[in-house]
PDB file of C-alpha atoms in Angstrom:
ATOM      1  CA  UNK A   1      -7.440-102.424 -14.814  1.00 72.00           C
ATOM      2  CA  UNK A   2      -9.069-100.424 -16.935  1.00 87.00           C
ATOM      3  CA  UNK A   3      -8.744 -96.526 -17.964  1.00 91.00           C
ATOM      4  CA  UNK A   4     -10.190 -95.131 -14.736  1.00 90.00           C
ATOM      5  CA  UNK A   5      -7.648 -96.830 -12.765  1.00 91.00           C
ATOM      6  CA  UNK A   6      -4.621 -95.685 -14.803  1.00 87.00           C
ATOM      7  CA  UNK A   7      -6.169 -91.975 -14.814  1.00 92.00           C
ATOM      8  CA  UNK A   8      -6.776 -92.442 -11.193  1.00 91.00           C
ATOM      9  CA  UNK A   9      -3.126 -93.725 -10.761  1.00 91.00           C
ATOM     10  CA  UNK A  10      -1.512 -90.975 -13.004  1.00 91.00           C
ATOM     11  CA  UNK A  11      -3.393 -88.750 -11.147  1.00 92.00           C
ATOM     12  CA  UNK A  12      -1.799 -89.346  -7.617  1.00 93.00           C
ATOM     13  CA  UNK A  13       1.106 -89.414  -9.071  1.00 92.00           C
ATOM     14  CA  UNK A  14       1.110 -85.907 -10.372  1.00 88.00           C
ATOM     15  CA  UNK A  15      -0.002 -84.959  -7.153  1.00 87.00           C
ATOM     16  CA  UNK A  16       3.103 -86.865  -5.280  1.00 89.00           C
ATOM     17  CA  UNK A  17       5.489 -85.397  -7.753  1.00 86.00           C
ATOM     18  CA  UNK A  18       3.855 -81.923  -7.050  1.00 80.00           C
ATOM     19  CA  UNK A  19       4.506 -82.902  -3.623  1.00 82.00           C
ATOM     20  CA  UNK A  20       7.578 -84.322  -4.017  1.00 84.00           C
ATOM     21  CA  UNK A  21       9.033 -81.070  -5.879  1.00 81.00           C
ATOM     22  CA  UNK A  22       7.375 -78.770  -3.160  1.00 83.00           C
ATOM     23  CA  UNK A  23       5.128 -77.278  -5.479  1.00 82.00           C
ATOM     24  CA  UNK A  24       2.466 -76.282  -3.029  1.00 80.00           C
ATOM     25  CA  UNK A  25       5.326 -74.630  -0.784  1.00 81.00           C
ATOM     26  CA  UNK A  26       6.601 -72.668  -3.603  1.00 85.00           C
ATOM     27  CA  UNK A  27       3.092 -71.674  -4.098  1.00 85.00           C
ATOM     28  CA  UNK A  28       2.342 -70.872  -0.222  1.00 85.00           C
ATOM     29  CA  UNK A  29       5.636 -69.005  -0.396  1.00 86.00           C
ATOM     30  CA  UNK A  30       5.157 -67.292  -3.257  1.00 89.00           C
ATOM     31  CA  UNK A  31       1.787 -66.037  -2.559  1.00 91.00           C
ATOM     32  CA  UNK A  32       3.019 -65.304   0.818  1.00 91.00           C
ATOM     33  CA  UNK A  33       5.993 -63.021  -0.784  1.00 93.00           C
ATOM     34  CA  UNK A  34       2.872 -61.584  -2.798  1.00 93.00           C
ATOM     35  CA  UNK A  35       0.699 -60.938   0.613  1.00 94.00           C
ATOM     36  CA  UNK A  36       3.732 -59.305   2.396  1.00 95.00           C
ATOM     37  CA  UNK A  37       4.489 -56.412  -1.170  1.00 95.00           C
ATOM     38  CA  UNK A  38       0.757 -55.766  -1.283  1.00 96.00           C
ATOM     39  CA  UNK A  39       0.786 -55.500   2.740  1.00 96.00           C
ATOM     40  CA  UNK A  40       3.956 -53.750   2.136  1.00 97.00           C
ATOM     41  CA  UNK A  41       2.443 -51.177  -0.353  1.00 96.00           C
ATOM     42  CA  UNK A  42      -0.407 -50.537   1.299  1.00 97.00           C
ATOM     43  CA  UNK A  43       1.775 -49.560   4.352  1.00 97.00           C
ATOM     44  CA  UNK A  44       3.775 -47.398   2.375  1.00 96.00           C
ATOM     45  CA  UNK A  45       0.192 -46.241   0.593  1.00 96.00           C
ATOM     46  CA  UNK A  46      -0.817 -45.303   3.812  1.00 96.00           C
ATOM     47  CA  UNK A  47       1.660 -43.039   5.317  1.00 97.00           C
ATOM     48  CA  UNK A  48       1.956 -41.118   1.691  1.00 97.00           C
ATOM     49  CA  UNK A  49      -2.001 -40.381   2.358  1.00 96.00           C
ATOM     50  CA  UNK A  50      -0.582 -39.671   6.222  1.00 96.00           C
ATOM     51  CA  UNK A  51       1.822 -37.067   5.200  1.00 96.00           C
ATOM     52  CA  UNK A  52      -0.093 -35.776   2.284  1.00 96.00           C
ATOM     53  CA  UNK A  53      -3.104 -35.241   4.829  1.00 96.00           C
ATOM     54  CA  UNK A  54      -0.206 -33.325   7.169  1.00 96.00           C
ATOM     55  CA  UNK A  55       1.001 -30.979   4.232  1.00 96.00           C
ATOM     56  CA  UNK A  56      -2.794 -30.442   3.010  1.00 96.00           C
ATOM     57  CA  UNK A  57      -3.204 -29.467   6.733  1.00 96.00           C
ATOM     58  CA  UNK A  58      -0.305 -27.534   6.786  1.00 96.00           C
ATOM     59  CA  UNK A  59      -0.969 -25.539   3.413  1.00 96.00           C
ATOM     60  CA  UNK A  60      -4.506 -24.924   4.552  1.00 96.00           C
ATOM     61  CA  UNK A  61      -2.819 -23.582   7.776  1.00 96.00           C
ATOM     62  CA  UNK A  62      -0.646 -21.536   5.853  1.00 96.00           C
ATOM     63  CA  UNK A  63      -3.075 -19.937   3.576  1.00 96.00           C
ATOM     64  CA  UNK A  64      -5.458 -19.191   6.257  1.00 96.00           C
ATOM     65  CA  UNK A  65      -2.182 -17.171   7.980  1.00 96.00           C
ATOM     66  CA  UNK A  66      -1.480 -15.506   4.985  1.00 96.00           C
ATOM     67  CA  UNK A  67      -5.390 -14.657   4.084  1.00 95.00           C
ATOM     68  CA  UNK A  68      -5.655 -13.227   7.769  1.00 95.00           C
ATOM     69  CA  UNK A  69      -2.136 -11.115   7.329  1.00 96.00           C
ATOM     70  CA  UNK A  70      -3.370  -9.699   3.643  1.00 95.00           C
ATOM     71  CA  UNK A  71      -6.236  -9.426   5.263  1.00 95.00           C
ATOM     72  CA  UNK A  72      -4.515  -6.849   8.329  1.00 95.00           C
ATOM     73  CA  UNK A  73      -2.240  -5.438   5.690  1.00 96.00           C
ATOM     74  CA  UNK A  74      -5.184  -3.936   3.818  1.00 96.00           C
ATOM     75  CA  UNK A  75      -6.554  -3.009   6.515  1.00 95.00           C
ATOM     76  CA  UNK A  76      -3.650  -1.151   7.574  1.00 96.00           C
ATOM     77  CA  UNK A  77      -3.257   0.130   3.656  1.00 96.00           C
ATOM     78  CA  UNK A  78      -6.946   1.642   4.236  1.00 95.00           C
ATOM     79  CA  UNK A  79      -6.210   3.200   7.871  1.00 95.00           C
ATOM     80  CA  UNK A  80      -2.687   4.841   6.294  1.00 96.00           C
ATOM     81  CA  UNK A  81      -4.499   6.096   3.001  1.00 95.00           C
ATOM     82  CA  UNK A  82      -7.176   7.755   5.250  1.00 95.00           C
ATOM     83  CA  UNK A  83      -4.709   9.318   7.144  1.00 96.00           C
ATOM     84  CA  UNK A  84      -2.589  10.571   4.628  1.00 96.00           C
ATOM     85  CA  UNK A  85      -6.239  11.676   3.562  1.00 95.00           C
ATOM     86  CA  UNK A  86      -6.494  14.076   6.244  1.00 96.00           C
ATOM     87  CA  UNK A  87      -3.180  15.055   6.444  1.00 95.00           C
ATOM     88  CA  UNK A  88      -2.943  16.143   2.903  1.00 95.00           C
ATOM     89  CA  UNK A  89      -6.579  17.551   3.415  1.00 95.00           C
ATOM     90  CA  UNK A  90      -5.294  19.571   6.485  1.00 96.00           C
ATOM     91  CA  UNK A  91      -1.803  20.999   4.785  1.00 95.00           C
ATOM     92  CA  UNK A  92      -3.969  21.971   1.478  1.00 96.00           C
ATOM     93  CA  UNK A  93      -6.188  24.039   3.414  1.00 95.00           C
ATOM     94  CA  UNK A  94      -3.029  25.594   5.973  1.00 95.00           C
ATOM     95  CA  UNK A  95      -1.072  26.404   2.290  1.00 96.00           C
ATOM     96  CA  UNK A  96      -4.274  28.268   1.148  1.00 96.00           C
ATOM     97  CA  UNK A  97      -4.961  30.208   4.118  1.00 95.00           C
ATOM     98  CA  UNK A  98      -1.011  30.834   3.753  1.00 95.00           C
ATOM     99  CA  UNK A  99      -1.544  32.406   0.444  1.00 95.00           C
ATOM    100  CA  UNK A 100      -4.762  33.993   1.122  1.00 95.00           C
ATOM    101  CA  UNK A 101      -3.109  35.820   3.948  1.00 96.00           C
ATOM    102  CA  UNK A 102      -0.116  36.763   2.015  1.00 95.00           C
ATOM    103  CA  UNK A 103      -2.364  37.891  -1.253  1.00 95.00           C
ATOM    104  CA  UNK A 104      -4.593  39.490   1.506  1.00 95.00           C
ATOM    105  CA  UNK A 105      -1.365  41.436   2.612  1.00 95.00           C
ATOM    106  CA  UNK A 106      -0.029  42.198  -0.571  1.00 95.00           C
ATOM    107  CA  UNK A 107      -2.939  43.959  -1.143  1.00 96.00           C
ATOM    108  CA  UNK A 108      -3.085  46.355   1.851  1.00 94.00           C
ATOM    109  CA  UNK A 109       0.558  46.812   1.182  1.00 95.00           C
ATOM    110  CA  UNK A 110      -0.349  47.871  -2.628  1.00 94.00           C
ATOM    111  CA  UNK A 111      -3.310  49.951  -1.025  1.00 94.00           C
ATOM    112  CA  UNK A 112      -0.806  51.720   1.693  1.00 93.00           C
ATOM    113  CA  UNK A 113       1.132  51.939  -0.964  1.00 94.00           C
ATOM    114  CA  UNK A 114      -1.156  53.618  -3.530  1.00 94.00           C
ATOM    115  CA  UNK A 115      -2.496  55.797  -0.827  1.00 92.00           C
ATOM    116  CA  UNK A 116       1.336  57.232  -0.142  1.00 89.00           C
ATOM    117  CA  UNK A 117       1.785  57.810  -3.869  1.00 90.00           C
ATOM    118  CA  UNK A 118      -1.709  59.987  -4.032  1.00 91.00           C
ATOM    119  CA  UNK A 119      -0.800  61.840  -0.887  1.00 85.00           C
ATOM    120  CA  UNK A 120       2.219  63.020  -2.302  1.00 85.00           C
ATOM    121  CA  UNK A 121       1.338  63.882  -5.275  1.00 88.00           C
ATOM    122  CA  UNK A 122      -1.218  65.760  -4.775  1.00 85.00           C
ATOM    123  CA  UNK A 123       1.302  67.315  -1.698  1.00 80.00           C
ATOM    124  CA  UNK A 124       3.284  68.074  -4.671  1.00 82.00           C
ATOM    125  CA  UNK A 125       0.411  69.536  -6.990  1.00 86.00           C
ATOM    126  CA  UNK A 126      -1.048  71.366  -3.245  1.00 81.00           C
ATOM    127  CA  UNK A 127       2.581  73.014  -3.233  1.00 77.00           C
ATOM    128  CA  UNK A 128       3.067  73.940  -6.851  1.00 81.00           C
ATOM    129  CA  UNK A 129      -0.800  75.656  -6.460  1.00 82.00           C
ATOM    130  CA  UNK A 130       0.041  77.442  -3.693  1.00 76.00           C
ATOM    131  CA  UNK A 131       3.485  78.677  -4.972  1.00 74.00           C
ATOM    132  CA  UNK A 132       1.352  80.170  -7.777  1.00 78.00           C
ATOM    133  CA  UNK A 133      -0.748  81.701  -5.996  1.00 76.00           C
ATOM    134  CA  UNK A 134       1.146  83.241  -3.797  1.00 66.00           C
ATOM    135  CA  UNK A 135       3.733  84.085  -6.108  1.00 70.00           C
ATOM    136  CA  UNK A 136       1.004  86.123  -8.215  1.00 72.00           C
ATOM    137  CA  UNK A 137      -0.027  87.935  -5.227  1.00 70.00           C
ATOM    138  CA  UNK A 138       2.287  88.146  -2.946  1.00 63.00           C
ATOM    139  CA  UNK A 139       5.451  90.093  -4.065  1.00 64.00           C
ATOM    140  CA  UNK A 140       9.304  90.679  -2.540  1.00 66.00           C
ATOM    141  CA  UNK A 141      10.949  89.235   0.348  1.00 70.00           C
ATOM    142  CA  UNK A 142       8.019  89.023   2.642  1.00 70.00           C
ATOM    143  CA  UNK A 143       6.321  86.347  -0.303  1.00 67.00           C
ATOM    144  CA  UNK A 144       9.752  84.083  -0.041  1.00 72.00           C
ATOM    145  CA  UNK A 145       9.299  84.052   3.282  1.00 77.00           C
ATOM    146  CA  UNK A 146       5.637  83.074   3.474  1.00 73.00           C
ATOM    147  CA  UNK A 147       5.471  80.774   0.288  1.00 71.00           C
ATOM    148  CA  UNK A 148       8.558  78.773   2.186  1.00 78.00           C
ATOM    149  CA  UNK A 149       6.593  78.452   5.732  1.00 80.00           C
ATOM    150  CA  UNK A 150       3.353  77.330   3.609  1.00 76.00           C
ATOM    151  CA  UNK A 151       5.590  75.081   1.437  1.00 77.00           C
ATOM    152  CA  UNK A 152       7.339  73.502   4.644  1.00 81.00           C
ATOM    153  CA  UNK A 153       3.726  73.176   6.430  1.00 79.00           C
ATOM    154  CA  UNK A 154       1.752  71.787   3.464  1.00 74.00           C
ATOM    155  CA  UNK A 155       4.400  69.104   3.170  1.00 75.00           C
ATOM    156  CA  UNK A 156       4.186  68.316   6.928  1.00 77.00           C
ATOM    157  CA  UNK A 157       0.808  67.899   6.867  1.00 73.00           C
ATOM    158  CA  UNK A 158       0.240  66.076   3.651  1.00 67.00           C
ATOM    159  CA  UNK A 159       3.410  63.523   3.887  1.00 60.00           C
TER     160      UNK A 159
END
């Protein structure tokens, strides 16, 4: 009996005590416990990367609606702008014609106008010669008579 054989001896017997207390069931079970969290986790890993996958999908979705929509809404922005181009365009050059053809009348009106004023006065300078005139040559009753027919015609004629 020498030192092997107790080392041998104390040797199973640590391993029928380990026995004995269940150690390598603990063990099993407690790596087991370990294997089912980590499967666990990973489970749960794997639907977070599921459903972050579905909202990446869904964002990208969303962006690509929104991109197409800014997209038509410029679009729209540029169509409206060129309109209100052309409509603005089309009313600037009505409103100047407008006032063209108003100035354009004014003016013949002022002309008309003028024209009236220089008739009649010299209708009035006509009638003030011819009074003079005749009133120098012609003398009595038969000049009243004649200077008011050639007053009355000269201002028919002239107005």
């Amino acid at each position: 009996m020498d030192a092997t054989f107790w080392a041998l001896v104390g040797l199973v017997l640590f391993f029928a005590l380990l026995i004995y207390l269940k150690v390598p069931g603990k063990i099993g079970g407690s790596l087991d416990n370990r294997a089912d969290t980590i499967r666990k986790e990973l489970e749960d890993a794997r639907k977070m990367r599921e459903e972050a996958q579905a909202l990446l999908s869904d964002y990208q979705r969303k962006r690509h609606e929104a991109e197409g929509e800014a997209e038509a809404i410029i679009a729209e922005a540029n169509s409206e702008a060129e309109r209100l181009t052309v409509e603005t365009n089309k009313a600037l050059e009505e409103m100047i014609a407008r006032r063209t053809k108003a100035a354009e009348e004014k003016i013949a009106q002022a002309e008309t106008q003028a024209i009236a004023e220089v008739r009649a006065k010299a209708a009035d300078i006509a009638v003030a010669a011819a009074e003079h005139i005749l009133s120098a040559k012609v003398k009595d009753k038969v000049a009243d008579d004649i200077l008011a027919k050639s007053i009355a015609q000269v201002k028919d004629r002239l107005n």
